[in-house]
Amino acid sequence: MRWSDYYLPTLKENPREAEAQSHKLMIRAGLIRKLAAGTYSYLPFGLKALNNVESIIRQAMSEKGALEVFLPALHPLEIWQKTGRDVTLIDDVGYSFIDRHGNKMVLGPTHEEIITALIQGEVKSYKQMPLILYQIQSKFRDEPRPRFGVIRSKEFIMKDAYSFDVDEKSLNESYKKMQEAYCQIMDKCGLDYIMVEADPGMMGGKESAEFMVISDSGEDMIVHCFGCGYAASLEAAPCVGGELKKKDKVLKIEVIDTPGKSTVEDVARALKIPEANLIKTLIYKADDSFVAVLMRGDKRINETKLSRVLNAQHLKLANDSEIEDVTGGPVGFSGPVKLKGVKIIADFLVEHMSNAVTGANKADKHFTNVNINKDFKVNLFCDLRYIDVDDVCPKCHKKIEIKRTMEVGHIFKLGTKYTDSLNAKFLDENGKEHLIIMGCYGIGVNRVLAAIIELNHDDRGIVWPQEIAPFKAQILLLDESKEAVSIADDLYGELSFEGFDVLYDDRNAQAGVKFKDADLIGIPLQIIIGSRGLKKGNIEIKYRGSNKKDEIAIKNAASKLKKILTM
Ligand code: ATP
Ligand code: MG
């Protein structure tokens, strides 16, 4: 492709609204343009890269026997009502509207319902399974905070696969196949990833794993152990032990004045004690009942763990008036002493505290020297906090790290949730009817592309991994002489004729501009035709990744380059 015939607008300056490196570079290197918050157009150069990601995905899927389909993005709301996700998902992030005929419609945020409806009544014998179907399709989600360009957008492309199996054993095999395919996709895309067990056996039953790329532009935190390789989302990671204080001699409880001091930080500062000496008391509403949750002052409550312990469908913090009703005091002064009518549950760490400070359930008052069993009782001690760097690995008890990561893929054993709601059943060898067992497997295609750029760039621009690079080589013509032009034209013609996808910067622009643009757009091999080399009968080559330079003789340049490009 001759640049002069191409549409590749590059920008010198970073766009002001872009925070993530990938976002800045995707705009500057002419991959994407923004239409509105969370919606982007792909330009030819960006689309080529995106197509390369898709090819890698298609190949990996097909090697595992998955078959490509294409489902509609426009759905009747009715199908979502069958699984109740009209409320739990569409109301939350869905785009729904009424069409001219009065039909309630949805722009699909995902496709479990649609694929299940597709196979329902048609996949009805055990002989038709295992079956894995996948598509590459646009999804629509009204994300509360679209950001980082295509990393979190409102319209994005996902590869979503769905497996259909007759029993758990067969589901496990399909799941394993998809897991292997995902590892292969990540490797081919040049992504250094961590597979995070999103459920390390605590969530009960259904297994799922997330494919995470370590990146500052990610929005998820994970815990990772270099010792044994354990990785889990912060939500799921259990806390074992942690640093425990030795119990001090029990002192007598006292009331103290703490005017206006309603946060752990304020109270600790006013009393000149560490936050770890406070027990914070939070009142939650779990479904229809209230519960008091006690946590050491310096630790955070993990609401996912709390919901699980309480077996609650809906969990939220009580509002100010509910707190007054439950505790008799205002928000910020709650405590477990003399608290009646609610269950008190506490994090394991609280069990080891002595002579602690708590709220006194009265405005501007706290208790000091509060002790469990003497001053109050706890109904249940359990693991309720977020793991942090003071904790040890739940598996090997060595030191852990907390990392910011970006989720690029997610694989999930679904079970029969959708086949049950949509009545998708099959007959086994004995003619007995069962629900089909499903798994689902998603990869964010544009997010993968952005992640590749996050991990493969320097301060000059993108450094494409070979498999993703929109062109494999770029010719830079730096000299206007007839000789130079004819060498460049010939080389371009010959490489193109042989099927090599080459970008030829034949623009009427200064060498400096061409060099800068070449580094910005990041094609792996730069073939430089300029007077400096020509004087010696040579052309120069530069590898974008290593910055390594070399010279090759003009007369056998074409064959040498072909060799380099097929390596
Ligand atoms: P997140 O927690 O980031 O919102 P999710 O759990 O909602 O992701 P899934 O529904 O599992 O995501 O979708 C599968 C994949 O689709 C994700 O792993 C991610 O790569 C991609 N994805 C999800 N939401 C977006 C979005 N708003 N923009 C771009 N890609 C997305
Ligand atoms: Mg989401």
mmCIF file with all atom_site columns, N, CA, C and O and ligand atoms in Angstrom, residues 109-110 141 143 150-158 210 219-220 407-410 442-448, ligand 1:
data_model
loop_
_atom_site.group_PDB
_atom_site.id
_atom_site.type_symbol
_atom_site.label_atom_id
_atom_site.label_alt_id
_atom_site.label_comp_id
_atom_site.label_asym_id
_atom_site.label_entity_id
_atom_site.label_seq_id
_atom_site.pdbx_PDB_ins_code
_atom_site.Cartn_x
_atom_site.Cartn_y
_atom_site.Cartn_z
_atom_site.occupancy
_atom_site.B_iso_or_equiv
_atom_site.pdbx_formal_charge
_atom_site.auth_seq_id
_atom_site.auth_comp_id
_atom_site.auth_asym_id
_atom_site.auth_atom_id
_atom_site.pdbx_PDB_model_num
ATOM   1   N N   . PRO A 1 109 ? -26.335 -6.759  25.099 1.00 0.00 ? 109 PRO A N   1
ATOM   2   C CA  . PRO A 1 109 ? -25.099 -6.566  25.858 1.00 0.00 ? 109 PRO A CA  1
ATOM   3   C C   . PRO A 1 109 ? -24.284 -7.862  25.923 1.00 0.00 ? 109 PRO A C   1
ATOM   4   O O   . PRO A 1 109 ? -23.101 -7.850  26.265 1.00 0.00 ? 109 PRO A O   1
ATOM   5   N N   . THR A 1 110 ? -24.919 -9.000  25.625 1.00 0.00 ? 110 THR A N   1
ATOM   6   C CA  . THR A 1 110 ? -24.304 -10.320 25.619 1.00 0.00 ? 110 THR A CA  1
ATOM   7   C C   . THR A 1 110 ? -25.337 -11.248 24.966 1.00 0.00 ? 110 THR A C   1
ATOM   8   O O   . THR A 1 110 ? -26.422 -10.785 24.585 1.00 0.00 ? 110 THR A O   1
ATOM   9   N N   . ARG A 1 141 ? -23.338 -1.796  25.774 1.00 0.00 ? 141 ARG A N   1
ATOM   10  C CA  . ARG A 1 141 ? -23.540 -1.657  27.224 1.00 0.00 ? 141 ARG A CA  1
ATOM   11  C C   . ARG A 1 141 ? -23.426 -0.184  27.592 1.00 0.00 ? 141 ARG A C   1
ATOM   12  O O   . ARG A 1 141 ? -22.436 0.456   27.247 1.00 0.00 ? 141 ARG A O   1
ATOM   13  N N   . GLU A 1 143 ? -22.228 1.666   29.766 1.00 0.00 ? 143 GLU A N   1
ATOM   14  C CA  . GLU A 1 143 ? -21.283 1.650   30.883 1.00 0.00 ? 143 GLU A CA  1
ATOM   15  C C   . GLU A 1 143 ? -21.354 2.983   31.627 1.00 0.00 ? 143 GLU A C   1
ATOM   16  O O   . GLU A 1 143 ? -21.328 4.043   30.999 1.00 0.00 ? 143 GLU A O   1
ATOM   17  N N   . VAL A 1 150 ? -11.034 2.313   23.630 1.00 0.00 ? 150 VAL A N   1
ATOM   18  C CA  . VAL A 1 150 ? -11.785 1.081   23.374 1.00 0.00 ? 150 VAL A CA  1
ATOM   19  C C   . VAL A 1 150 ? -11.661 0.064   24.509 1.00 0.00 ? 150 VAL A C   1
ATOM   20  O O   . VAL A 1 150 ? -12.245 -1.010  24.443 1.00 0.00 ? 150 VAL A O   1
ATOM   21  N N   . ILE A 1 151 ? -10.917 0.403   25.562 1.00 0.00 ? 151 ILE A N   1
ATOM   22  C CA  . ILE A 1 151 ? -10.801 -0.537  26.685 1.00 0.00 ? 151 ILE A CA  1
ATOM   23  C C   . ILE A 1 151 ? -12.138 -0.670  27.401 1.00 0.00 ? 151 ILE A C   1
ATOM   24  O O   . ILE A 1 151 ? -12.557 -1.768  27.760 1.00 0.00 ? 151 ILE A O   1
ATOM   25  N N   . ARG A 1 152 ? -12.807 0.426   27.619 1.00 0.00 ? 152 ARG A N   1
ATOM   26  C CA  . ARG A 1 152 ? -14.169 0.363   28.167 1.00 0.00 ? 152 ARG A CA  1
ATOM   27  C C   . ARG A 1 152 ? -15.039 1.299   27.359 1.00 0.00 ? 152 ARG A C   1
ATOM   28  O O   . ARG A 1 152 ? -15.050 2.506   27.568 1.00 0.00 ? 152 ARG A O   1
ATOM   29  N N   . SER A 1 153 ? -15.730 0.719   26.384 1.00 0.00 ? 153 SER A N   1
ATOM   30  C CA  . SER A 1 153 ? -16.579 1.541   25.536 1.00 0.00 ? 153 SER A CA  1
ATOM   31  C C   . SER A 1 153 ? -18.024 1.055   25.628 1.00 0.00 ? 153 SER A C   1
ATOM   32  O O   . SER A 1 153 ? -18.301 0.032   26.253 1.00 0.00 ? 153 SER A O   1
ATOM   33  N N   . LYS A 1 154 ? -18.909 1.798   25.018 1.00 0.00 ? 154 LYS A N   1
ATOM   34  C CA  . LYS A 1 154 ? -20.336 1.453   25.115 1.00 0.00 ? 154 LYS A CA  1
ATOM   35  C C   . LYS A 1 154 ? -20.740 0.486   24.020 1.00 0.00 ? 154 LYS A C   1
ATOM   36  O O   . LYS A 1 154 ? -21.692 -0.254  24.148 1.00 0.00 ? 154 LYS A O   1
ATOM   37  N N   . GLU A 1 155 ? -20.043 0.569   22.895 1.00 0.00 ? 155 GLU A N   1
ATOM   38  C CA  . GLU A 1 155 ? -20.228 -0.410  21.834 1.00 0.00 ? 155 GLU A CA  1
ATOM   39  C C   . GLU A 1 155 ? -18.870 -1.049  21.628 1.00 0.00 ? 155 GLU A C   1
ATOM   40  O O   . GLU A 1 155 ? -17.887 -0.346  21.404 1.00 0.00 ? 155 GLU A O   1
ATOM   41  N N   . PHE A 1 156 ? -18.789 -2.351  21.772 1.00 0.00 ? 156 PHE A N   1
ATOM   42  C CA  . PHE A 1 156 ? -17.492 -3.008  21.614 1.00 0.00 ? 156 PHE A CA  1
ATOM   43  C C   . PHE A 1 156 ? -17.678 -4.378  20.969 1.00 0.00 ? 156 PHE A C   1
ATOM   44  O O   . PHE A 1 156 ? -18.794 -4.885  20.900 1.00 0.00 ? 156 PHE A O   1
ATOM   45  N N   . ILE A 1 157 ? -16.562 -4.913  20.492 1.00 0.00 ? 157 ILE A N   1
ATOM   46  C CA  . ILE A 1 157 ? -16.653 -6.206  19.808 1.00 0.00 ? 157 ILE A CA  1
ATOM   47  C C   . ILE A 1 157 ? -16.204 -7.298  20.761 1.00 0.00 ? 157 ILE A C   1
ATOM   48  O O   . ILE A 1 157 ? -15.167 -7.167  21.409 1.00 0.00 ? 157 ILE A O   1
ATOM   49  N N   . MET A 1 158 ? -16.999 -8.339  20.837 1.00 0.00 ? 158 MET A N   1
ATOM   50  C CA  . MET A 1 158 ? -16.633 -9.468  21.684 1.00 0.00 ? 158 MET A CA  1
ATOM   51  C C   . MET A 1 158 ? -16.649 -10.739 20.852 1.00 0.00 ? 158 MET A C   1
ATOM   52  O O   . MET A 1 158 ? -17.469 -10.887 19.954 1.00 0.00 ? 158 MET A O   1
ATOM   53  N N   . GLU A 1 210 ? -10.620 -15.681 34.852 1.00 0.00 ? 210 GLU A N   1
ATOM   54  C CA  . GLU A 1 210 ? -10.460 -14.457 34.074 1.00 0.00 ? 210 GLU A CA  1
ATOM   55  C C   . GLU A 1 210 ? -9.036  -14.404 33.540 1.00 0.00 ? 210 GLU A C   1
ATOM   56  O O   . GLU A 1 210 ? -8.105  -14.806 34.242 1.00 0.00 ? 210 GLU A O   1
ATOM   57  N N   . GLU A 1 219 ? -8.845  -1.974  35.365 1.00 0.00 ? 219 GLU A N   1
ATOM   58  C CA  . GLU A 1 219 ? -9.717  -1.494  36.434 1.00 0.00 ? 219 GLU A CA  1
ATOM   59  C C   . GLU A 1 219 ? -9.943  -2.563  37.495 1.00 0.00 ? 219 GLU A C   1
ATOM   60  O O   . GLU A 1 219 ? -10.775 -2.408  38.358 1.00 0.00 ? 219 GLU A O   1
ATOM   61  N N   . ASP A 1 220 ? -9.215  -3.674  37.392 1.00 0.00 ? 220 ASP A N   1
ATOM   62  C CA  . ASP A 1 220 ? -9.389  -4.750  38.368 1.00 0.00 ? 220 ASP A CA  1
ATOM   63  C C   . ASP A 1 220 ? -8.100  -4.932  39.147 1.00 0.00 ? 220 ASP A C   1
ATOM   64  O O   . ASP A 1 220 ? -7.013  -4.797  38.602 1.00 0.00 ? 220 ASP A O   1
ATOM   65  N N   . GLU A 1 407 ? -8.972  -7.014  32.564 1.00 0.00 ? 407 GLU A N   1
ATOM   66  C CA  . GLU A 1 407 ? -9.573  -8.292  32.163 1.00 0.00 ? 407 GLU A CA  1
ATOM   67  C C   . GLU A 1 407 ? -9.746  -8.289  30.654 1.00 0.00 ? 407 GLU A C   1
ATOM   68  O O   . GLU A 1 407 ? -10.422 -7.417  30.114 1.00 0.00 ? 407 GLU A O   1
ATOM   69  N N   . VAL A 1 408 ? -9.142  -9.259  29.980 1.00 0.00 ? 408 VAL A N   1
ATOM   70  C CA  . VAL A 1 408 ? -9.346  -9.336  28.532 1.00 0.00 ? 408 VAL A CA  1
ATOM   71  C C   . VAL A 1 408 ? -10.245 -10.500 28.150 1.00 0.00 ? 408 VAL A C   1
ATOM   72  O O   . VAL A 1 408 ? -10.851 -10.497 27.082 1.00 0.00 ? 408 VAL A O   1
ATOM   73  N N   . GLY A 1 409 ? -10.331 -11.489 29.008 1.00 0.00 ? 409 GLY A N   1
ATOM   74  C CA  . GLY A 1 409 ? -11.195 -12.626 28.686 1.00 0.00 ? 409 GLY A CA  1
ATOM   75  C C   . GLY A 1 409 ? -11.747 -13.257 29.939 1.00 0.00 ? 409 GLY A C   1
ATOM   76  O O   . GLY A 1 409 ? -11.226 -13.050 31.046 1.00 0.00 ? 409 GLY A O   1
ATOM   77  N N   . HIS A 1 410 ? -12.819 -14.019 29.762 1.00 0.00 ? 410 HIS A N   1
ATOM   78  C CA  . HIS A 1 410 ? -13.505 -14.610 30.900 1.00 0.00 ? 410 HIS A CA  1
ATOM   79  C C   . HIS A 1 410 ? -14.124 -15.926 30.446 1.00 0.00 ? 410 HIS A C   1
ATOM   80  O O   . HIS A 1 410 ? -14.834 -15.945 29.445 1.00 0.00 ? 410 HIS A O   1
ATOM   81  N N   . GLY A 1 442 ? -15.887 -15.458 26.872 1.00 0.00 ? 442 GLY A N   1
ATOM   82  C CA  . GLY A 1 442 ? -15.830 -14.164 26.177 1.00 0.00 ? 442 GLY A CA  1
ATOM   83  C C   . GLY A 1 442 ? -14.428 -13.582 26.100 1.00 0.00 ? 442 GLY A C   1
ATOM   84  O O   . GLY A 1 442 ? -13.629 -13.736 27.033 1.00 0.00 ? 442 GLY A O   1
ATOM   85  N N   . ILE A 1 443 ? -14.152 -12.936 24.971 1.00 0.00 ? 443 ILE A N   1
ATOM   86  C CA  . ILE A 1 443 ? -12.906 -12.154 24.851 1.00 0.00 ? 443 ILE A CA  1
ATOM   87  C C   . ILE A 1 443 ? -13.286 -10.796 24.267 1.00 0.00 ? 443 ILE A C   1
ATOM   88  O O   . ILE A 1 443 ? -14.026 -10.736 23.279 1.00 0.00 ? 443 ILE A O   1
ATOM   89  N N   . GLY A 1 444 ? -12.781 -9.729  24.850 1.00 0.00 ? 444 GLY A N   1
ATOM   90  C CA  . GLY A 1 444 ? -13.033 -8.409  24.286 1.00 0.00 ? 444 GLY A CA  1
ATOM   91  C C   . GLY A 1 444 ? -12.016 -8.156  23.175 1.00 0.00 ? 444 GLY A C   1
ATOM   92  O O   . GLY A 1 444 ? -10.831 -8.017  23.446 1.00 0.00 ? 444 GLY A O   1
ATOM   93  N N   . VAL A 1 445 ? -12.491 -8.119  21.939 1.00 0.00 ? 445 VAL A N   1
ATOM   94  C CA  . VAL A 1 445 ? -11.555 -8.053  20.806 1.00 0.00 ? 445 VAL A CA  1
ATOM   95  C C   . VAL A 1 445 ? -10.834 -6.707  20.781 1.00 0.00 ? 445 VAL A C   1
ATOM   96  O O   . VAL A 1 445 ? -9.606  -6.650  20.673 1.00 0.00 ? 445 VAL A O   1
ATOM   97  N N   . ASN A 1 446 ? -11.568 -5.617  20.912 1.00 0.00 ? 446 ASN A N   1
ATOM   98  C CA  . ASN A 1 446 ? -10.863 -4.321  20.897 1.00 0.00 ? 446 ASN A CA  1
ATOM   99  C C   . ASN A 1 446 ? -10.044 -4.123  22.166 1.00 0.00 ? 446 ASN A C   1
ATOM   100 O O   . ASN A 1 446 ? -9.017  -3.459  22.149 1.00 0.00 ? 446 ASN A O   1
ATOM   101 N N   . ARG A 1 447 ? -10.530 -4.714  23.273 1.00 0.00 ? 447 ARG A N   1
ATOM   102 C CA  . ARG A 1 447 ? -9.742  -4.565  24.495 1.00 0.00 ? 447 ARG A CA  1
ATOM   103 C C   . ARG A 1 447 ? -8.420  -5.318  24.367 1.00 0.00 ? 447 ARG A C   1
ATOM   104 O O   . ARG A 1 447 ? -7.391  -4.870  24.869 1.00 0.00 ? 447 ARG A O   1
ATOM   105 N N   . VAL A 1 448 ? -8.453  -6.467  23.680 1.00 0.00 ? 448 VAL A N   1
ATOM   106 C CA  . VAL A 1 448 ? -7.208  -7.204  23.430 1.00 0.00 ? 448 VAL A CA  1
ATOM   107 C C   . VAL A 1 448 ? -6.252  -6.337  22.619 1.00 0.00 ? 448 VAL A C   1
ATOM   108 O O   . VAL A 1 448 ? -5.070  -6.215  22.945 1.00 0.00 ? 448 VAL A O   1
HETATM 109 P P1  . ATP B 2 .   ? -15.680 -5.724  33.028 1.00 0.00 ? 1   ATP B P1  1
HETATM 110 O O1  . ATP B 2 .   ? -15.590 -6.266  34.412 1.00 0.00 ? 1   ATP B O1  1
HETATM 111 O O2  . ATP B 2 .   ? -14.397 -5.183  32.505 1.00 0.00 ? 1   ATP B O2  1
HETATM 112 O O3  . ATP B 2 .   ? -16.842 -4.802  32.836 1.00 0.00 ? 1   ATP B O3  1
HETATM 113 P P2  . ATP B 2 .   ? -17.278 -7.907  32.234 1.00 0.00 ? 1   ATP B P2  1
HETATM 114 O O4  . ATP B 2 .   ? -17.085 -8.877  33.331 1.00 0.00 ? 1   ATP B O4  1
HETATM 115 O O5  . ATP B 2 .   ? -18.487 -7.069  32.211 1.00 0.00 ? 1   ATP B O5  1
HETATM 116 O O6  . ATP B 2 .   ? -15.973 -6.986  32.116 1.00 0.00 ? 1   ATP B O6  1
HETATM 117 P P3  . ATP B 2 .   ? -17.834 -9.933  30.284 1.00 0.00 ? 1   ATP B P3  1
HETATM 118 O O7  . ATP B 2 .   ? -19.278 -9.710  30.272 1.00 0.00 ? 1   ATP B O7  1
HETATM 119 O O8  . ATP B 2 .   ? -17.283 -11.161 30.916 1.00 0.00 ? 1   ATP B O8  1
HETATM 120 O O9  . ATP B 2 .   ? -17.093 -8.650  30.856 1.00 0.00 ? 1   ATP B O9  1
HETATM 121 O O10 . ATP B 2 .   ? -17.308 -9.792  28.783 1.00 0.00 ? 1   ATP B O10 1
HETATM 122 C C1  . ATP B 2 .   ? -16.220 -10.523 28.243 1.00 0.00 ? 1   ATP B C1  1
HETATM 123 C C2  . ATP B 2 .   ? -15.107 -9.600  27.808 1.00 0.00 ? 1   ATP B C2  1
HETATM 124 O O11 . ATP B 2 .   ? -15.593 -8.485  27.056 1.00 0.00 ? 1   ATP B O11 1
HETATM 125 C C3  . ATP B 2 .   ? -14.341 -8.971  28.931 1.00 0.00 ? 1   ATP B C3  1
HETATM 126 O O12 . ATP B 2 .   ? -13.369 -9.866  29.418 1.00 0.00 ? 1   ATP B O12 1
HETATM 127 C C4  . ATP B 2 .   ? -13.721 -7.767  28.265 1.00 0.00 ? 1   ATP B C4  1
HETATM 128 O O13 . ATP B 2 .   ? -12.531 -8.128  27.590 1.00 0.00 ? 1   ATP B O13 1
HETATM 129 C C5  . ATP B 2 .   ? -14.749 -7.370  27.243 1.00 0.00 ? 1   ATP B C5  1
HETATM 130 N N1  . ATP B 2 .   ? -15.542 -6.209  27.689 1.00 0.00 ? 1   ATP B N1  1
HETATM 131 C C6  . ATP B 2 .   ? -16.502 -6.178  28.632 1.00 0.00 ? 1   ATP B C6  1
HETATM 132 N N2  . ATP B 2 .   ? -17.022 -4.945  28.750 1.00 0.00 ? 1   ATP B N2  1
HETATM 133 C C7  . ATP B 2 .   ? -16.366 -4.157  27.850 1.00 0.00 ? 1   ATP B C7  1
HETATM 134 C C8  . ATP B 2 .   ? -16.457 -2.780  27.474 1.00 0.00 ? 1   ATP B C8  1
HETATM 135 N N3  . ATP B 2 .   ? -17.333 -1.960  28.040 1.00 0.00 ? 1   ATP B N3  1
HETATM 136 N N4  . ATP B 2 .   ? -15.627 -2.314  26.503 1.00 0.00 ? 1   ATP B N4  1
HETATM 137 C C9  . ATP B 2 .   ? -14.733 -3.129  25.908 1.00 0.00 ? 1   ATP B C9  1
HETATM 138 N N5  . ATP B 2 .   ? -14.610 -4.439  26.214 1.00 0.00 ? 1   ATP B N5  1
HETATM 139 C C10 . ATP B 2 .   ? -15.410 -4.959  27.169 1.00 0.00 ? 1   ATP B C10 1
#
